[in-house]
Structures are given as C-alpha cells and as structure tokens.
Coordinates of C-alpha atoms and ligand atoms in Angstrom, one line a residue:
M1 CA 0.0 0.0 0.0
K2 CA 1.2 3.5 -0.9
D3 CA 2.3 5.6 2.2
D4 CA 0.7 9.1 1.6
S5 CA 2.6 10.6 4.5
V6 CA 5.8 10.5 2.5
V7 CA 6.0 13.3 0.0
S8 CA 8.5 12.5 -2.7
V9 CA 10.5 15.4 -3.9
A10 CA 12.3 15.1 -7.2
P11 CA 16.0 15.7 -6.9
L12 CA 17.3 18.9 -8.5
H13 CA 20.1 19.0 -11.1
I14 CA 22.1 22.1 -11.7
T15 CA 22.1 21.7 -15.5
D16 CA 18.3 21.6 -15.5
I17 CA 18.2 24.8 -13.5
I18 CA 20.7 26.5 -15.9
R19 CA 18.7 25.3 -18.9
K20 CA 15.4 26.5 -17.4
K21 CA 16.8 30.0 -16.8
R22 CA 18.6 30.1 -20.2
D23 CA 15.3 29.4 -21.9
G24 CA 13.5 32.2 -20.0
G25 CA 11.9 30.1 -17.2
V26 CA 11.2 31.3 -13.7
L27 CA 12.9 29.4 -10.9
D28 CA 11.0 28.4 -7.8
D29 CA 12.2 29.0 -4.2
R30 CA 13.6 25.4 -4.0
E31 CA 15.7 25.8 -7.1
I32 CA 17.1 29.1 -5.9
G33 CA 17.8 27.7 -2.5
F34 CA 19.7 24.8 -4.2
L35 CA 21.8 27.3 -6.2
V36 CA 22.7 29.4 -3.2
S37 CA 23.5 26.4 -1.0
G38 CA 25.7 25.0 -3.8
A39 CA 27.5 28.4 -4.1
T40 CA 28.1 28.4 -0.3
T41 CA 29.3 24.9 0.1
G42 CA 31.2 24.7 -3.2
S43 CA 29.1 21.7 -4.4
I44 CA 28.2 23.7 -7.5
P45 CA 31.4 24.6 -9.4
P46 CA 32.2 28.1 -10.5
E47 CA 31.6 27.5 -14.2
Q48 CA 28.0 26.4 -13.6
L49 CA 27.3 29.2 -11.2
A50 CA 28.7 31.6 -13.8
S51 CA 26.4 30.1 -16.5
W52 CA 23.4 30.6 -14.3
L53 CA 24.6 34.2 -13.5
M54 CA 24.9 35.0 -17.2
A55 CA 21.5 33.4 -18.0
S56 CA 20.0 35.4 -15.2
W57 CA 21.7 38.6 -16.5
L58 CA 20.3 38.0 -20.0
R59 CA 16.8 36.8 -19.0
G60 CA 16.3 38.8 -15.9
L61 CA 14.8 37.6 -12.6
S62 CA 11.2 38.0 -11.6
L63 CA 10.2 39.8 -8.4
D64 CA 9.6 36.4 -6.7
E65 CA 13.0 35.1 -7.8
T66 CA 14.7 38.3 -6.6
R67 CA 13.0 37.9 -3.2
A68 CA 13.9 34.2 -2.9
L69 CA 17.5 34.9 -3.9
T70 CA 17.8 37.7 -1.4
I71 CA 16.4 35.6 1.5
A72 CA 18.5 32.5 0.6
M73 CA 21.7 34.5 0.4
R74 CA 20.8 36.3 3.7
D75 CA 20.4 32.9 5.4
S76 CA 23.6 31.4 3.8
G77 CA 25.7 32.1 6.9
E78 CA 25.9 33.6 10.4
K79 CA 23.7 36.6 11.3
F80 CA 24.4 39.6 13.4
T81 CA 21.7 39.5 16.2
P82 CA 22.7 42.2 18.7
R83 CA 21.2 41.6 22.1
R84 CA 22.9 44.4 24.1
L85 CA 22.2 47.5 22.0
G86 CA 19.0 48.7 23.6
K87 CA 18.6 51.1 20.7
V88 CA 16.9 51.1 17.3
A89 CA 19.4 49.9 14.6
V90 CA 19.4 51.9 11.4
D91 CA 21.8 51.9 8.5
K92 CA 22.4 53.7 5.2
H93 CA 23.7 52.0 2.1
S94 CA 24.8 53.5 -1.1
T95 CA 24.8 51.7 -4.5
G96 CA 28.3 53.1 -5.0
G97 CA 29.8 56.3 -6.5
V98 CA 32.8 58.5 -6.8
G99 CA 33.7 60.7 -3.8
D100 CA 30.8 59.1 -2.0
K101 CA 31.7 59.5 1.6
T102 CA 28.4 60.1 3.4
S103 CA 28.9 57.1 5.7
F104 CA 31.5 59.0 7.7
L105 CA 28.9 61.7 8.3
V106 CA 25.6 59.9 8.6
A107 CA 26.9 57.2 11.0
P108 CA 28.0 59.7 13.7
L109 CA 25.0 62.0 13.0
A110 CA 22.5 59.2 13.6
A111 CA 24.4 57.9 16.6
A112 CA 24.5 61.4 18.1
C113 CA 20.7 61.4 17.8
G114 CA 20.3 58.2 19.8
L115 CA 20.3 55.4 17.2
A116 CA 22.7 52.5 16.7
V117 CA 24.4 52.3 13.3
P118 CA 25.8 48.9 12.5
M119 CA 27.5 49.5 9.2
I120 CA 29.1 46.6 7.3
S121 CA 31.0 48.2 4.4
G122 CA 33.0 47.2 1.3
R123 CA 36.2 48.0 -0.5
A124 CA 36.8 49.9 -3.7
L125 CA 35.0 48.1 -6.5
G126 CA 35.5 49.0 -10.2
H127 CA 35.4 52.7 -10.6
T128 CA 33.9 53.3 -7.1
G129 CA 35.7 54.0 -3.9
G130 CA 35.5 51.8 -0.8
T131 CA 34.6 53.0 2.7
L132 CA 37.0 50.4 4.3
D133 CA 40.0 51.6 2.2
K134 CA 39.3 55.2 3.3
L135 CA 39.1 54.2 7.0
E136 CA 42.3 52.3 6.7
S137 CA 44.1 55.5 5.9
I138 CA 43.9 56.1 9.7
P139 CA 46.8 54.2 11.2
G140 CA 45.7 51.4 13.5
Y141 CA 42.0 51.4 12.5
R142 CA 40.7 47.8 12.5
T143 CA 37.9 47.0 10.1
A144 CA 37.9 43.2 10.7
L145 CA 36.1 43.0 14.0
T146 CA 34.4 39.9 15.3
L147 CA 30.7 40.2 15.6
S148 CA 31.0 40.4 19.4
E149 CA 33.6 43.2 19.1
F150 CA 31.3 44.9 16.6
E151 CA 28.5 44.9 19.2
D152 CA 30.9 46.2 21.9
V153 CA 31.8 49.2 19.7
L154 CA 28.1 49.8 18.9
V155 CA 27.1 49.7 22.6
H156 CA 29.9 52.1 23.5
C157 CA 29.8 54.5 20.6
G158 CA 26.4 54.1 18.8
A159 CA 28.2 53.5 15.4
S160 CA 30.7 51.1 14.0
I161 CA 32.0 50.6 10.5
V162 CA 33.5 47.2 9.8
S163 CA 34.2 44.7 7.0
Q164 CA 32.1 41.7 6.1
T165 CA 33.2 38.6 7.9
A166 CA 33.8 35.3 6.1
T167 CA 30.8 33.8 7.9
L168 CA 28.3 36.6 7.2
V169 CA 26.5 36.0 3.9
P170 CA 29.2 33.7 2.4
A171 CA 27.1 33.2 -0.7
D172 CA 27.6 36.8 -1.7
G173 CA 31.3 36.5 -1.3
V174 CA 31.3 33.7 -3.9
L175 CA 28.7 35.1 -6.3
Y176 CA 30.1 38.6 -6.1
A177 CA 33.6 37.5 -7.0
L178 CA 32.2 35.6 -10.0
R179 CA 30.0 38.4 -11.2
D180 CA 33.0 40.7 -11.1
R181 CA 34.9 38.3 -13.4
T182 CA 32.0 37.4 -15.7
A183 CA 30.5 40.9 -16.5
T184 CA 27.3 40.1 -14.6
V185 CA 27.5 42.9 -12.0
E186 CA 25.1 45.4 -13.7
N187 CA 21.8 43.7 -13.1
A188 CA 19.2 45.2 -10.8
S189 CA 18.0 41.8 -9.3
L190 CA 21.6 40.6 -8.7
I191 CA 22.6 43.9 -7.2
C192 CA 19.4 43.9 -5.0
A193 CA 20.1 40.4 -3.7
S194 CA 23.8 41.2 -3.1
I195 CA 23.1 44.4 -1.2
L196 CA 20.1 43.4 0.8
S197 CA 21.3 39.9 1.8
K198 CA 24.1 41.6 3.7
K199 CA 21.9 44.4 5.1
L200 CA 19.2 42.0 6.2
A201 CA 21.8 39.7 7.9
A202 CA 22.9 42.7 10.0
G203 CA 19.9 42.9 12.3
L204 CA 18.6 46.2 11.1
D205 CA 15.3 47.8 12.1
A206 CA 15.4 50.3 9.3
L207 CA 17.4 51.1 6.2
V208 CA 18.0 54.2 4.1
L209 CA 19.3 53.5 0.6
D210 CA 21.1 56.0 -1.5
V211 CA 20.6 54.8 -5.1
K212 CA 23.0 56.7 -7.4
T213 CA 21.9 57.9 -10.8
G214 CA 23.8 59.5 -13.6
S215 CA 27.2 59.0 -15.2
G216 CA 29.1 57.7 -12.2
S217 CA 26.6 55.0 -11.1
F218 CA 26.5 51.3 -11.9
L219 CA 23.2 51.7 -13.7
P220 CA 23.5 55.2 -15.3
Q221 CA 20.1 55.2 -17.0
H222 CA 17.5 56.7 -14.8
K223 CA 14.9 54.1 -15.6
D224 CA 17.3 51.3 -14.6
S225 CA 18.3 52.9 -11.3
A226 CA 14.6 53.7 -10.5
Y227 CA 13.8 50.1 -11.0
L228 CA 16.6 49.1 -8.7
A229 CA 15.5 51.6 -6.1
A230 CA 11.9 50.3 -6.2
L231 CA 13.1 46.7 -6.1
L232 CA 15.3 47.3 -3.1
V233 CA 12.6 49.0 -1.2
A234 CA 9.9 46.4 -2.0
T235 CA 12.2 43.4 -1.3
A236 CA 13.5 44.8 2.0
E237 CA 10.0 45.8 3.2
G238 CA 8.8 42.4 2.2
A239 CA 11.5 40.9 4.5
G240 CA 10.3 43.1 7.4
T241 CA 12.8 46.0 7.4
R242 CA 11.4 49.6 7.1
T243 CA 13.2 51.0 4.0
V244 CA 13.3 54.1 1.9
A245 CA 15.4 54.7 -1.2
L246 CA 16.6 58.2 -2.3
M247 CA 17.7 58.5 -5.9
T248 CA 20.6 60.9 -5.9
D249 CA 22.8 62.6 -8.5
M250 CA 26.1 61.0 -9.4
G251 CA 26.6 63.2 -12.5
Q252 CA 29.7 64.5 -10.7
P253 CA 31.8 63.3 -7.8
L254 CA 30.2 64.0 -4.4
G255 CA 32.0 66.8 -2.5
R256 CA 35.4 68.1 -3.6
T257 CA 37.6 65.0 -3.0
A258 CA 37.8 61.5 -4.3
G259 CA 40.5 59.2 -2.8
N260 CA 41.1 57.8 0.6
W261 CA 42.6 60.1 3.3
I262 CA 41.4 63.2 1.5
E263 CA 37.8 62.1 1.6
L264 CA 38.1 61.5 5.4
A265 CA 39.7 64.9 5.9
E266 CA 36.8 66.5 4.0
C267 CA 34.3 64.8 6.3
V268 CA 36.2 65.9 9.4
E269 CA 36.1 69.5 8.2
L270 CA 32.3 69.3 7.9
L271 CA 32.0 67.5 11.3
R272 CA 34.0 70.4 12.8
G273 CA 31.4 72.8 11.5
Q274 CA 33.4 74.2 8.7
R275 CA 31.7 74.9 5.3
P276 CA 34.4 74.6 2.7
A277 CA 33.5 75.6 -0.9
G278 CA 32.9 72.5 -3.0
S279 CA 31.6 70.4 -0.1
E280 CA 28.0 71.8 0.0
D281 CA 26.5 68.9 -1.8
L282 CA 28.1 66.4 0.5
R283 CA 26.9 68.3 3.6
G284 CA 23.4 68.7 2.1
L285 CA 23.0 65.0 1.1
S286 CA 24.4 63.7 4.3
L287 CA 21.9 65.7 6.4
I288 CA 19.0 64.5 4.2
L289 CA 20.1 60.9 4.5
A290 CA 20.7 61.2 8.2
G291 CA 17.3 62.9 8.5
W292 CA 15.6 59.9 7.0
M293 CA 17.6 57.5 9.3
I294 CA 16.5 59.5 12.3
H295 CA 12.9 59.6 11.1
L296 CA 12.7 55.8 10.3
G297 CA 14.5 55.1 13.6
G298 CA 11.6 56.8 15.4
K299 CA 13.4 59.9 16.7
A300 CA 11.7 62.4 14.5
G301 CA 8.1 62.7 13.2
T302 CA 9.2 63.6 9.6
P303 CA 12.4 63.3 7.6
E304 CA 12.7 67.1 7.6
A305 CA 12.5 67.1 11.5
G306 CA 15.2 64.4 11.4
R307 CA 17.3 66.6 9.1
Q308 CA 17.1 69.4 11.6
L309 CA 18.1 67.1 14.5
A310 CA 21.1 66.0 12.4
E311 CA 22.1 69.5 11.6
T312 CA 22.0 70.4 15.3
A313 CA 24.3 67.4 16.0
L314 CA 26.7 68.6 13.3
V315 CA 26.8 72.2 14.5
D316 CA 27.1 71.4 18.3
G317 CA 30.0 69.0 17.7
S318 CA 28.2 65.9 19.1
A319 CA 28.5 64.0 15.8
L320 CA 32.3 64.8 15.7
G321 CA 32.5 63.4 19.3
K322 CA 30.8 60.2 18.1
F323 CA 33.1 59.9 15.1
Y324 CA 36.2 60.2 17.2
M325 CA 34.9 57.7 19.8
M326 CA 34.3 55.1 17.0
I327 CA 37.7 55.6 15.4
E328 CA 39.4 55.2 18.8
A329 CA 37.3 52.2 19.8
Q330 CA 38.4 50.5 16.6
G331 CA 42.1 51.2 17.3
G332 CA 42.6 54.3 15.1
D333 CA 45.2 56.9 15.9
L334 CA 43.3 60.1 16.5
S335 CA 46.4 62.3 16.3
V336 CA 46.1 62.2 12.4
F337 CA 43.2 64.6 12.8
D338 CA 45.3 67.2 14.6
D339 CA 46.4 68.8 11.4
L340 CA 44.5 67.4 8.4
A341 CA 46.8 69.0 5.8
A342 CA 50.1 67.8 7.5
T343 CA 48.8 64.2 7.6
H344 CA 48.4 64.2 3.8
K345 CA 51.7 63.1 2.4
P346 CA 51.3 62.1 -1.3
G347 CA 54.4 61.0 -3.1
A348 CA 53.6 63.2 -6.1
T349 CA 51.2 66.2 -6.7
Q350 CA 50.2 67.9 -9.9
V351 CA 47.7 70.7 -10.6
L352 CA 45.5 70.3 -13.7
A353 CA 44.6 73.8 -15.2
A354 CA 41.5 74.5 -17.2
W355 CA 42.4 74.0 -20.9
D356 CA 39.7 76.4 -22.1
T357 CA 37.6 79.3 -20.8
G358 CA 34.0 78.4 -20.1
Y359 CA 31.6 76.5 -17.8
I360 CA 32.1 73.0 -16.6
A361 CA 29.1 71.6 -18.5
A362 CA 29.3 67.8 -17.9
M363 CA 31.4 65.2 -16.2
D364 CA 31.8 61.6 -17.2
T365 CA 31.9 60.5 -13.5
M366 CA 32.6 56.9 -14.3
A367 CA 35.7 57.9 -16.2
I368 CA 36.7 60.2 -13.3
G369 CA 36.3 57.2 -11.0
W370 CA 38.8 55.3 -13.1
A371 CA 41.1 58.3 -13.0
V372 CA 41.0 58.2 -9.2
Q373 CA 41.7 54.5 -9.3
R374 CA 44.7 55.0 -11.6
T375 CA 46.3 57.5 -9.2
G376 CA 46.7 54.5 -6.9
A377 CA 43.7 55.2 -4.7
G378 CA 41.8 52.1 -6.0
R379 CA 43.0 48.7 -7.0
E380 CA 43.4 46.8 -10.3
Q381 CA 43.3 43.4 -8.7
P382 CA 41.4 42.1 -5.6
G383 CA 43.6 42.3 -2.5
A384 CA 46.2 44.7 -4.0
P385 CA 47.2 47.6 -1.7
V386 CA 45.9 51.1 -2.2
D387 CA 47.8 54.4 -1.6
P388 CA 46.0 56.2 1.3
H389 CA 47.3 59.6 0.1
A390 CA 46.4 59.2 -3.6
G391 CA 43.3 60.8 -5.2
I392 CA 41.9 63.9 -6.8
E393 CA 40.7 67.2 -5.3
F394 CA 38.4 69.2 -7.5
H395 CA 38.6 73.0 -7.4
A396 CA 35.6 73.6 -9.5
R397 CA 32.3 71.8 -9.7
R398 CA 29.7 71.3 -12.5
G399 CA 28.3 74.7 -13.5
A400 CA 31.4 76.7 -12.3
H401 CA 33.0 79.2 -14.7
L402 CA 36.7 78.9 -15.2
V403 CA 39.2 81.0 -17.1
K404 CA 41.8 79.1 -19.1
G405 CA 44.8 78.4 -16.8
E406 CA 42.8 78.4 -13.6
P407 CA 43.2 75.3 -11.4
L408 CA 40.5 72.7 -12.1
A409 CA 41.8 69.8 -10.0
T410 CA 44.9 68.7 -8.0
L411 CA 46.0 65.1 -8.4
Y412 CA 47.9 63.1 -5.9
A413 CA 49.7 59.8 -6.5
T414 CA 52.6 57.7 -5.2
T415 CA 54.9 58.6 -8.1
A416 CA 54.8 61.4 -10.8
A417 CA 54.6 58.8 -13.6
Q418 CA 51.3 57.6 -12.2
L419 CA 49.8 61.0 -12.9
D420 CA 49.9 61.0 -16.7
E421 CA 47.0 58.6 -17.3
P422 CA 44.6 60.1 -14.8
I423 CA 45.3 63.6 -16.2
A424 CA 44.5 62.4 -19.7
I425 CA 41.3 60.7 -18.5
L426 CA 40.2 63.9 -16.8
Q427 CA 40.8 66.0 -19.9
R428 CA 38.5 63.6 -21.8
A429 CA 35.9 63.3 -19.0
I430 CA 35.3 66.9 -18.2
Q431 CA 33.5 69.1 -20.8
I432 CA 34.2 72.9 -20.7
S433 CA 31.5 74.7 -22.7
P434 CA 30.5 78.3 -23.4
A435 CA 27.0 77.8 -22.0
P436 CA 26.2 76.8 -18.4
P437 CA 24.6 73.4 -17.8
D438 CA 21.0 73.0 -16.4
A439 CA 20.9 72.6 -12.6
V440 CA 20.5 69.0 -11.5
P441 CA 18.7 68.3 -8.2
L442 CA 20.7 66.4 -5.5
V443 CA 17.7 64.0 -4.8
N444 CA 15.5 63.3 -7.8
Q445 CA 13.1 60.7 -6.6
I446 CA 12.1 59.0 -3.3
F447 CA 10.7 55.4 -3.0
T448 CA 8.8 54.2 0.0
R449 CA 7.0 50.9 0.2
E450 CA 3.8 52.3 -1.3
N451 CA 5.2 53.9 -4.5
A452 CA 7.8 51.2 -4.9
E453 CA 5.2 48.5 -5.1
A454 CA 3.1 50.5 -7.5
F455 CA 6.1 51.3 -9.6
L456 CA 7.0 47.6 -9.9
R457 CA 3.4 46.7 -10.8
N458 CA 3.4 49.2 -13.6
T459 CA 6.9 48.5 -15.0
V460 CA 7.3 46.0 -17.8
R461 CA 10.9 44.7 -17.9
Ligands
URA1 N1 27.3 46.6 -3.9 C1 27.1 45.3 -3.5 O1 27.2 45.0 -2.4 N2 26.7 44.4 -4.5 C2 26.4 44.8 -5.7 O2 26.1 43.9 -6.5 C3 26.7 46.1 -6.2 C4 27.1 47.0 -5.2

C-alpha cells in the first residue's frame, strides 16, 4: 500500500536549472535555495554558477526570484543579532559612486541622535571607492572585528563601520567575485540580492538606501536605477525592514575630493562645523540621508525634522565626538586629525589647469572614478594595496565658470609617472563649454513601500 505521509521530492540538477533560466523560465524557491546552497558549500562549481549568472543577467529575474535569492543569500551564513544594543538599529547603504563618503557623516550623526548604526561596508569596487579603504588610511583602524567586538563598539559609541566577515552571507562573497569576473554585475536583481542579503543579515530595524543615478553610477540610465530603487525597497520591506530609497545625483563626484585620506579629511572638516567651498552637496545630502535614518528610527516625526536634528548634532559637535569615539574604539590613531593637511603626504602632486575658458558643463563621472583608481587610490586586482594619500581634489564643480589656466583639480599619487594617465582621463571626461549646464537636483526621486510596489506593478521589464 502507498504511504501518503511520505511526499516524494524530485532531486534537483544544476544543468536543468541553468537550462530553465537560459530558456527564460522562472525558478522556484527550492531551485534558488539549491543554487545558493551550492555556491556556499562549493558543491556547484564556478563554471555552472557563472552560466546561471549570465542566463539570469540576460533573461532577468522575476520579483519572486529576486526575493527568494535575497532571502536564501541572507540565510547562507551567520547573522548579526545584537542583544545588548537597547537602541533602534538603522543603517544607510549607497549603491556606489565617486567621492561618495556620506557614511562618515551619517553614521555619527544618527548615533548622536540616539540610534545604533551597525555598518558593514565594502572595499573599492570597479570605478567606485571603498569605505573600508578610506578608513584604513587612519593608522591602527581595524575594520575586521568579530561580531562580538562589533557589538561592543556599537554599545559604547552608537556607530561602528566594519568589513564583512567570512561567515556573514558567504554566498555573496562567492557570487560577487564571480560576477566581477564574468561581466554580470550590472543587473538590478543581482545587485538587489547582493546588497540586501548583507543588510538583512545585520539585524537592522530600518534602512536608508542612496541609489545613485547619472554618469558615475553602476546603472547610469534613470529608468534602470529607478527600477533598482523600487526593487530594493519592496524586497527589504517584504522581509520586514522599514526601508526608503533616495535616488541621488552621481553626475559629478560628491563633494570636492575622491580618494582615501582626502575624503576622510573633507568629512572631518564638515564634522568640525566648517563649510568649505565645494563640499556643500556632500553636507546637504548627508543631512538629508541622516534625517531619513532618524525619522525611520523613530526619533523624529518627519524626515525634515530628522534633518534638523542631524544639523544640530553637526553644529554642536556631538557628531564629531561620536566619530572620534568610533575611530578610537576600533584602534585608530586620533592624532592624524590634529592637522589634516600635515597628515596628507602624497608622493607626487600635480595641478591640472583649465584648458579652455567656459563652464564645466558635464562630467563623465565613471571615467573620473577610473582616473581616481589609476592615481593608486583604488586597486586593479582584488587584494592589491591602495595608496592612502592618492586621489583627486576638484577646485571647480559642474556649473562653475573657469578662465583658461585656472586650477581645475589637483591630483595626488605615489609617483609622478602615475599621474599622466589620470590627467589624460580627466581631460576627456570633463567638458568645458560656453553655456552653463542646467541645474540638477541632488535628490531626484524617493521610493517608500507604497510607491515602490506601485512602480514595480506598472513596470514592464
Ligand atoms: N554593492 C554590492 O554590495 N553588491 C552589488 O552587486 C553592487 C554594489
């Protein structure tokens, strides 16, 4: 007699799954779980994972597939489940840009307003800079904390910025490295699962996403980054985390520096209450993002009220105090901040003068990001060292009027020979024109759960 209590489940085969995706099929949760578990344990070899990634890149993933992939990746390893925080945990995550250093401002701002900010960050990737590389320009600063040390710093300081551990979302470590080598990074569903799996494993109550648009973002077309923003919000909210996404301009580097130490120094100037020319967009965006964090974290009734609380914490020095506490708690030598300019010791420096008279009309920010990388501030190969003092400082921003011969940017590198290529890139990437460009808003669209779900329902991909 047949035993009805035993449900027979057909075994899965990776080649069937690849074929199904290749032919435009939609994978179910079990098939996606099988792939993620195979990536994590190594039972599915890289060539088969890479085939599935390329099939997914070409065919796209449905909303259900994206959700299932995110959750399976989130659950692929250890999770950060803080028990001693006693505070609402809120984070901000950016999809990556050039000169994008708001983490050093929003983390201490939100901490100064009574929230906990557990920030698990990354290294320089492609043309974009890495928060960890920037922090490591502070001698002694440790980014590789254990989860218990991470919690200690959070309890003590309210904010901590660390690297991913080998045991937290291991599936993303495997899949991300493969995507980087197989040209499958730029896909909204794969980016969504990669970002959110790490954020959802970090025990957050709320999340603010800064989705970059424009020439320096991973998805430069507005329609693609809007889809990513909506997908991120709907997927994170579906997994129980209050989330908002702000689409922000990456049509020029954010603030006036792009590199490692020089970006930190720019943030410390702002935390000290200074208002240097060229840093207004960085200050403005950081206050808006922190305002949303403070609002979602329940400390302000509206994002604007949150922004005002953040501005108070910036002006009264309490955010600077939180920043120093965090750096010291993670082993950083605070004396580097005594004299910001004296700490900056590049091997070679060169000023690039405007080659024409006119307005800075457009910037190819992705190319500028590659120029920053070529100064030595970023890396060509995973694991290669970066020069903490390399990078580019811009003396004029989009819309500025320059007379031929006036300084446009100063480049810093380890050796003078390393400066030729970035200078040539900047000369191609920056357009000087007789007419001024149209103004571009810093924040061009905001997605919350309601409009994200409606956007996805009405978008045909
Ligand atoms: N950042 C991530 O963590 N993953 C991506 O896929 C892109 C940016």
